[in-house]
CSV table of C-alpha atoms in Angstrom, one decimal:
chain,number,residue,atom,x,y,z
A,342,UNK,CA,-18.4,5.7,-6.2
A,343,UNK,CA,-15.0,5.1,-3.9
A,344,UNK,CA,-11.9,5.1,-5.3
A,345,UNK,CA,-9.2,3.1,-5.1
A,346,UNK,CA,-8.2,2.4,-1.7
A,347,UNK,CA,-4.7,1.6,0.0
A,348,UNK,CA,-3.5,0.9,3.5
A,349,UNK,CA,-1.0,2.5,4.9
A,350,UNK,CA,-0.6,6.0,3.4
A,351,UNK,CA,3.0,6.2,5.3
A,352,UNK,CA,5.5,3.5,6.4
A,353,UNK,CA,8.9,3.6,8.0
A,354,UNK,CA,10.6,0.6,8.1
A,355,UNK,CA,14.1,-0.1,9.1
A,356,UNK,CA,16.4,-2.5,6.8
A,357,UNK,CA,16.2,-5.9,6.7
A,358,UNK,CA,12.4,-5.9,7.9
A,359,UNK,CA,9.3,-7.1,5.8
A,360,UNK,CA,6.8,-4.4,4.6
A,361,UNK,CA,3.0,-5.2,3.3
A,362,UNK,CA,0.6,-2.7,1.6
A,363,UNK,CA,-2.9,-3.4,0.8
A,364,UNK,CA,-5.0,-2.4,-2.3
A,365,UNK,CA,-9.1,-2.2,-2.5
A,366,UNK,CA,-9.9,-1.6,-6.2
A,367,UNK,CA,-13.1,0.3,-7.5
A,368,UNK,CA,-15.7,-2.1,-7.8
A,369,UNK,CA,-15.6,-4.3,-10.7
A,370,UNK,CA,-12.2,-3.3,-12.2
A,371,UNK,CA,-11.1,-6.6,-13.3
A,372,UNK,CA,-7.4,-5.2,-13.8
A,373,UNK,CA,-5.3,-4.5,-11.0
A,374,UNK,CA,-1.6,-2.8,-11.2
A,375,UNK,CA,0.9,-2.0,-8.8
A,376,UNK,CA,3.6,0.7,-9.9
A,377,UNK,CA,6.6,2.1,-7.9
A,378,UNK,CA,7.4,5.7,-8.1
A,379,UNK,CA,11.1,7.5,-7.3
A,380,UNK,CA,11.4,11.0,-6.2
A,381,UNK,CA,10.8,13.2,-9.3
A,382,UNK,CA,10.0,10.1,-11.6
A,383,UNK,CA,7.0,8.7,-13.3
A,384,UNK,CA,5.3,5.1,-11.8
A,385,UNK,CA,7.0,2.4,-13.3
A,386,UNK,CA,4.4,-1.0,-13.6
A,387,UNK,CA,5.7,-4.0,-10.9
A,388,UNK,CA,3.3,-6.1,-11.6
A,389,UNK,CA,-0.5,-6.6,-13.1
A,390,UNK,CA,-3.3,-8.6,-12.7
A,391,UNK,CA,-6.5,-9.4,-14.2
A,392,UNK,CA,-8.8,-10.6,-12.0
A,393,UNK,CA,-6.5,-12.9,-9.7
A,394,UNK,CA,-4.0,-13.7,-12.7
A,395,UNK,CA,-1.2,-12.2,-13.1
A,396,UNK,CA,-0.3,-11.4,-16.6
A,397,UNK,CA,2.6,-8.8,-16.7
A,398,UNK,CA,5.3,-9.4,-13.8
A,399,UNK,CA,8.3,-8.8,-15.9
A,400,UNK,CA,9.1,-6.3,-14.1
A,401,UNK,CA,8.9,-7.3,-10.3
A,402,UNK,CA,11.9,-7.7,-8.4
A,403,UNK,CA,11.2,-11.6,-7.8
A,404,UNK,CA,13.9,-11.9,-4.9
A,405,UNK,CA,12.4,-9.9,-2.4
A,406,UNK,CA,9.0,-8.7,-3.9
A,407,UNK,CA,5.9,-10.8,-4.1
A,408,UNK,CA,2.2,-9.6,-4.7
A,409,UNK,CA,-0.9,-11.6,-4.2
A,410,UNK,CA,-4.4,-11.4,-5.4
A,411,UNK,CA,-6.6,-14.3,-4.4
A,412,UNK,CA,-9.7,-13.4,-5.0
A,413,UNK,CA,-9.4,-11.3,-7.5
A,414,UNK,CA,-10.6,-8.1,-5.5
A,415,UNK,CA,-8.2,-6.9,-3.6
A,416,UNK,CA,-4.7,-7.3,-3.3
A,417,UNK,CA,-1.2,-7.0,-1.2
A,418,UNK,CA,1.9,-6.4,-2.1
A,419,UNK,CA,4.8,-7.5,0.3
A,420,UNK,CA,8.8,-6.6,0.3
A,421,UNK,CA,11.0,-9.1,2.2
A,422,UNK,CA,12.9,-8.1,3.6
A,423,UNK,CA,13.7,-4.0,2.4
A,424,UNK,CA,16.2,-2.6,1.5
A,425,UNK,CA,17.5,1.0,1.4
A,426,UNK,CA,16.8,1.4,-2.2
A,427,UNK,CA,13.0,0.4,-2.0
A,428,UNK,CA,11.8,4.0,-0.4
A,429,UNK,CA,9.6,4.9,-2.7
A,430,UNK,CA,5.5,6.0,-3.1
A,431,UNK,CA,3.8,2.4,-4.3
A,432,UNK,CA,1.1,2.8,-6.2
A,433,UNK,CA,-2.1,0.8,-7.4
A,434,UNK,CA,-4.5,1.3,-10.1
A,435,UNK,CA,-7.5,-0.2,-11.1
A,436,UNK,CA,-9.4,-0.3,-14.8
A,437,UNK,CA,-12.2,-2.1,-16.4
A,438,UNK,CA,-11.3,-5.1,-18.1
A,439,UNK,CA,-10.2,-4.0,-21.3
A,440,UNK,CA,-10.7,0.0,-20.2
A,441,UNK,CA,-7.6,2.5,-21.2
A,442,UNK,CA,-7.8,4.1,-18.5
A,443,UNK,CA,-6.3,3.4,-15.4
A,444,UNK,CA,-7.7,5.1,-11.8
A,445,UNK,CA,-5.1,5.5,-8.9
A,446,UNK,CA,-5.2,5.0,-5.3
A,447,UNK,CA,-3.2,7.9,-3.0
A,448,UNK,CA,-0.2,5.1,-2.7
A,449,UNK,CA,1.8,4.1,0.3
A,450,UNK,CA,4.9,6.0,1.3
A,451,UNK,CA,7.5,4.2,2.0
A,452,UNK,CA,10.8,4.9,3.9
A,453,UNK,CA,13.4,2.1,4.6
A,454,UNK,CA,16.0,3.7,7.3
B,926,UNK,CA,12.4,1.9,-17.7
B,927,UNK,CA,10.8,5.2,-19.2
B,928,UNK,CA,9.5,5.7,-22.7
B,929,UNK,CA,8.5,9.1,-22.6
B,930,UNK,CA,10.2,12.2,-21.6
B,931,UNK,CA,8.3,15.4,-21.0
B,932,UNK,CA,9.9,18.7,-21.3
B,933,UNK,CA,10.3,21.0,-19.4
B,934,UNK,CA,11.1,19.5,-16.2
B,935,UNK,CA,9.6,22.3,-14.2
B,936,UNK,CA,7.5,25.5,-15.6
B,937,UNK,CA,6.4,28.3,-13.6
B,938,UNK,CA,3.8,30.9,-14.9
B,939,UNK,CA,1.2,33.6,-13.8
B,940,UNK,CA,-1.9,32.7,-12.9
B,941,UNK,CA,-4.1,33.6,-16.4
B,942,UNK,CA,-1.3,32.8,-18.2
B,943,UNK,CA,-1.3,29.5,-21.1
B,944,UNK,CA,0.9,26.6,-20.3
B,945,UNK,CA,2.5,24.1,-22.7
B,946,UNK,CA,4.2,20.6,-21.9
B,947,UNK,CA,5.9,18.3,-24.0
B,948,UNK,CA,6.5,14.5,-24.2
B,949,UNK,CA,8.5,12.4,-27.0
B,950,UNK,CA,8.5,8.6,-26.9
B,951,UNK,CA,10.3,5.9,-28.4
B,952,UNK,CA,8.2,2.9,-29.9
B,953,UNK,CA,4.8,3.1,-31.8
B,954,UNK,CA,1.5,3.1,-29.3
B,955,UNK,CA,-1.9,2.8,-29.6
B,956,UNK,CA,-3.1,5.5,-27.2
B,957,UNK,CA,-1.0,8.3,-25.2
B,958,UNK,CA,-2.6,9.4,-21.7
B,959,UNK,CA,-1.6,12.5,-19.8
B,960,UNK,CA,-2.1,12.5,-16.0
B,961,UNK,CA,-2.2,14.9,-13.4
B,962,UNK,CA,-0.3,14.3,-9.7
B,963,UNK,CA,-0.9,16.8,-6.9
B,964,UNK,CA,2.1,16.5,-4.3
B,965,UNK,CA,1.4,13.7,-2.1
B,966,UNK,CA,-1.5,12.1,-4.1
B,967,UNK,CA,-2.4,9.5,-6.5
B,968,UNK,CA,-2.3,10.2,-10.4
B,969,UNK,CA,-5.6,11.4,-12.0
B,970,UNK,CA,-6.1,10.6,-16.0
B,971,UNK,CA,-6.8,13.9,-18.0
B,972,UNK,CA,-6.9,12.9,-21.5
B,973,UNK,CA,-6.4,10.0,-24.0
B,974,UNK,CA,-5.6,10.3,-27.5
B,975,UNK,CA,-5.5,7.9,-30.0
B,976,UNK,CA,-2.5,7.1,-32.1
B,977,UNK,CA,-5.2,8.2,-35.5
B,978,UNK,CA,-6.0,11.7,-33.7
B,979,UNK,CA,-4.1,14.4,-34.2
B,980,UNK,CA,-5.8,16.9,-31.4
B,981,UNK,CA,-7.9,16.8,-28.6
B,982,UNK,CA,-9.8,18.9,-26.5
B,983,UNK,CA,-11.2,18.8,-23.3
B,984,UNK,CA,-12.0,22.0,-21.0
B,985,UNK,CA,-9.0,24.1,-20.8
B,986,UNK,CA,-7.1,21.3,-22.0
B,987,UNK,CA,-5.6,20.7,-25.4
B,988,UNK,CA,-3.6,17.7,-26.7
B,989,UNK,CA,-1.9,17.4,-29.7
B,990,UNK,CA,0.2,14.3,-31.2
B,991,UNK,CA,2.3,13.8,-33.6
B,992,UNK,CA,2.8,10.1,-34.4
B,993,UNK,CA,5.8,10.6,-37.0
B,994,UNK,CA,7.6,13.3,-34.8
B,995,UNK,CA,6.4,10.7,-31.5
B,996,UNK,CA,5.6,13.7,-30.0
B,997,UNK,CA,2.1,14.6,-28.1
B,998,UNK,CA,2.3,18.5,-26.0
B,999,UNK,CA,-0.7,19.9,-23.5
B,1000,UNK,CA,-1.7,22.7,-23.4
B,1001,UNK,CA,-3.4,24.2,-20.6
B,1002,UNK,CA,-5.2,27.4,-21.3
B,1003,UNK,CA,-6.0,30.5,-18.7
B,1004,UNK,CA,-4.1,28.6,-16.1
B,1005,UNK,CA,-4.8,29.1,-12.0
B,1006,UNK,CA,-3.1,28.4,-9.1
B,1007,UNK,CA,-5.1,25.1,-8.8
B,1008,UNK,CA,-3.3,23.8,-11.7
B,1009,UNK,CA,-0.1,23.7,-9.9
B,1010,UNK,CA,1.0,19.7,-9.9
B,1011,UNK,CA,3.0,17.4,-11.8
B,1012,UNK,CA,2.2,15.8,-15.5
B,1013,UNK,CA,3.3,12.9,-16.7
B,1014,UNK,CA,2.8,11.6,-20.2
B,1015,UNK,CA,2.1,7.8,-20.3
B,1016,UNK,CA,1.9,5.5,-23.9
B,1017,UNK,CA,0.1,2.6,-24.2
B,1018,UNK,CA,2.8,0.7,-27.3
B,1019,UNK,CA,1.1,-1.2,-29.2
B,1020,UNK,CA,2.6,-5.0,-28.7
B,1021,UNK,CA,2.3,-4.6,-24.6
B,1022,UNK,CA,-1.5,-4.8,-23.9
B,1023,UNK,CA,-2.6,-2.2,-20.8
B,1024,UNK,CA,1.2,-1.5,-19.6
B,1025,UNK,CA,1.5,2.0,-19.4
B,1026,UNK,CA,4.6,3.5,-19.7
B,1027,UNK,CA,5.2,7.0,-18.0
B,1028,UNK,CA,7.6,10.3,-18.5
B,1029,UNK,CA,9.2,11.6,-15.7
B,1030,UNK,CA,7.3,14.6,-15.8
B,1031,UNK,CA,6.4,18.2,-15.6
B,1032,UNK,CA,6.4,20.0,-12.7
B,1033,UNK,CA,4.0,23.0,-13.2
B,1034,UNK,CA,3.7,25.8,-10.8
B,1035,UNK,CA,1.1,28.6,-11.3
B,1036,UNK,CA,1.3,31.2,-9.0
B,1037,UNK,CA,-1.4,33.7,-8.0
């Protein structure tokens, strides 16, 4: 069975320009997250989604972050435009619908210059 | 934000040797997860334990929790190098649905 899957493993960016990241999900995970993880810090949730809705967003940065997911398969999350600040690994998970436990791509790297 | 904070921040043992981590958390959960992060990859779940169970075992790993202390260790028994990553603690509270919440982790180095 694949994992998750995300595109690119590494991105450098300079300031000011827009960044996308892609997610596949493991088949049939209804429920999609995206988490952002600081140097020497635990993944903090940006946004969730199950099946194309998204249910906890609380905790996206609505200015400059947006995440789609129109199908309800896979999913992108965009930045416009970066900032210094957003370097960071982005990370998305995938569980069954109503599963405890969550199954993590290799996330994107991320370094705004 | 994070609920949980693991201690210690970094542990460094002998190869053979028994490694324990430990988290506290703030707010009452349904389920506490630990997860395992080698450098440069993608978390991988270990263990769930329910808020009603007290220990847990799985291979050479061993959870405990302590719901009135909101405490939960690891313990990671005959330890080898291959067990050299970061662990993070992560709750599940009990009023937010699936949002985990993670530590900031343990970084454990076992060295041959």
């Amino acid at each position: 069975e694949a994992g998750v899957v995300q595109s690119p493993r590494y991105k450098i960016i300079e300031k000011k320009q827009p960044v996308a990241f892609w997610c596949n999900p493991i088949s049939g995970h209804n429920t999609l997250y995206w988490y952002r993880q600081n140097l020497g810090q635990g993944p903090e949730l940006l946004i969730r989604y199950e099946n194309e809705e998204a249910v906890d967003d609380s905790q996206l940065p609505k200015d400059r972050f947006s995440a789609e997911r129109l199908k309800g398969v896979d999913s992108t999350l965009k930045i416009q435009p970066a900032e210094l600040g957003d370097s960071a690994v982005y990370l998305c998970a995938s569980s069954s619908q109503g599963g405890e436990t969550q199954y993590f791509g290799p996330g994107t790297r991320l370094l705004v210059l | 934000s994070q609920q949980g904070e693991e201690d210690p921040q970094a542990l460094s043992i002998q190869e053979g040797e028994n490694a324990t981590m430990n988290c506290s958390y703030k707010t009452s959960i349904n389920n506490l997860q630990w997860y395992r992060q080698n450098s440069g990859r993608g978390l991988v779940h270990l263990i769930l334990i329910r808020s009603n169970e007290r220990e847990k075992h799985s291979g050479r790993l061993r959870v405990t929790l302590d719901t009135s202390k909101k405490s939960s260790s690891l313990l990671i028994t005959a330890s080898r190098a291959a067990d050299t990553a970061s662990y993070f603690c992560a709750t599940d509270p009990r009023t937010s649905g699936s949002r985990l919440t993670f530590g900031e982790g343990t970084q454990l180095t076992v060295n041959p």
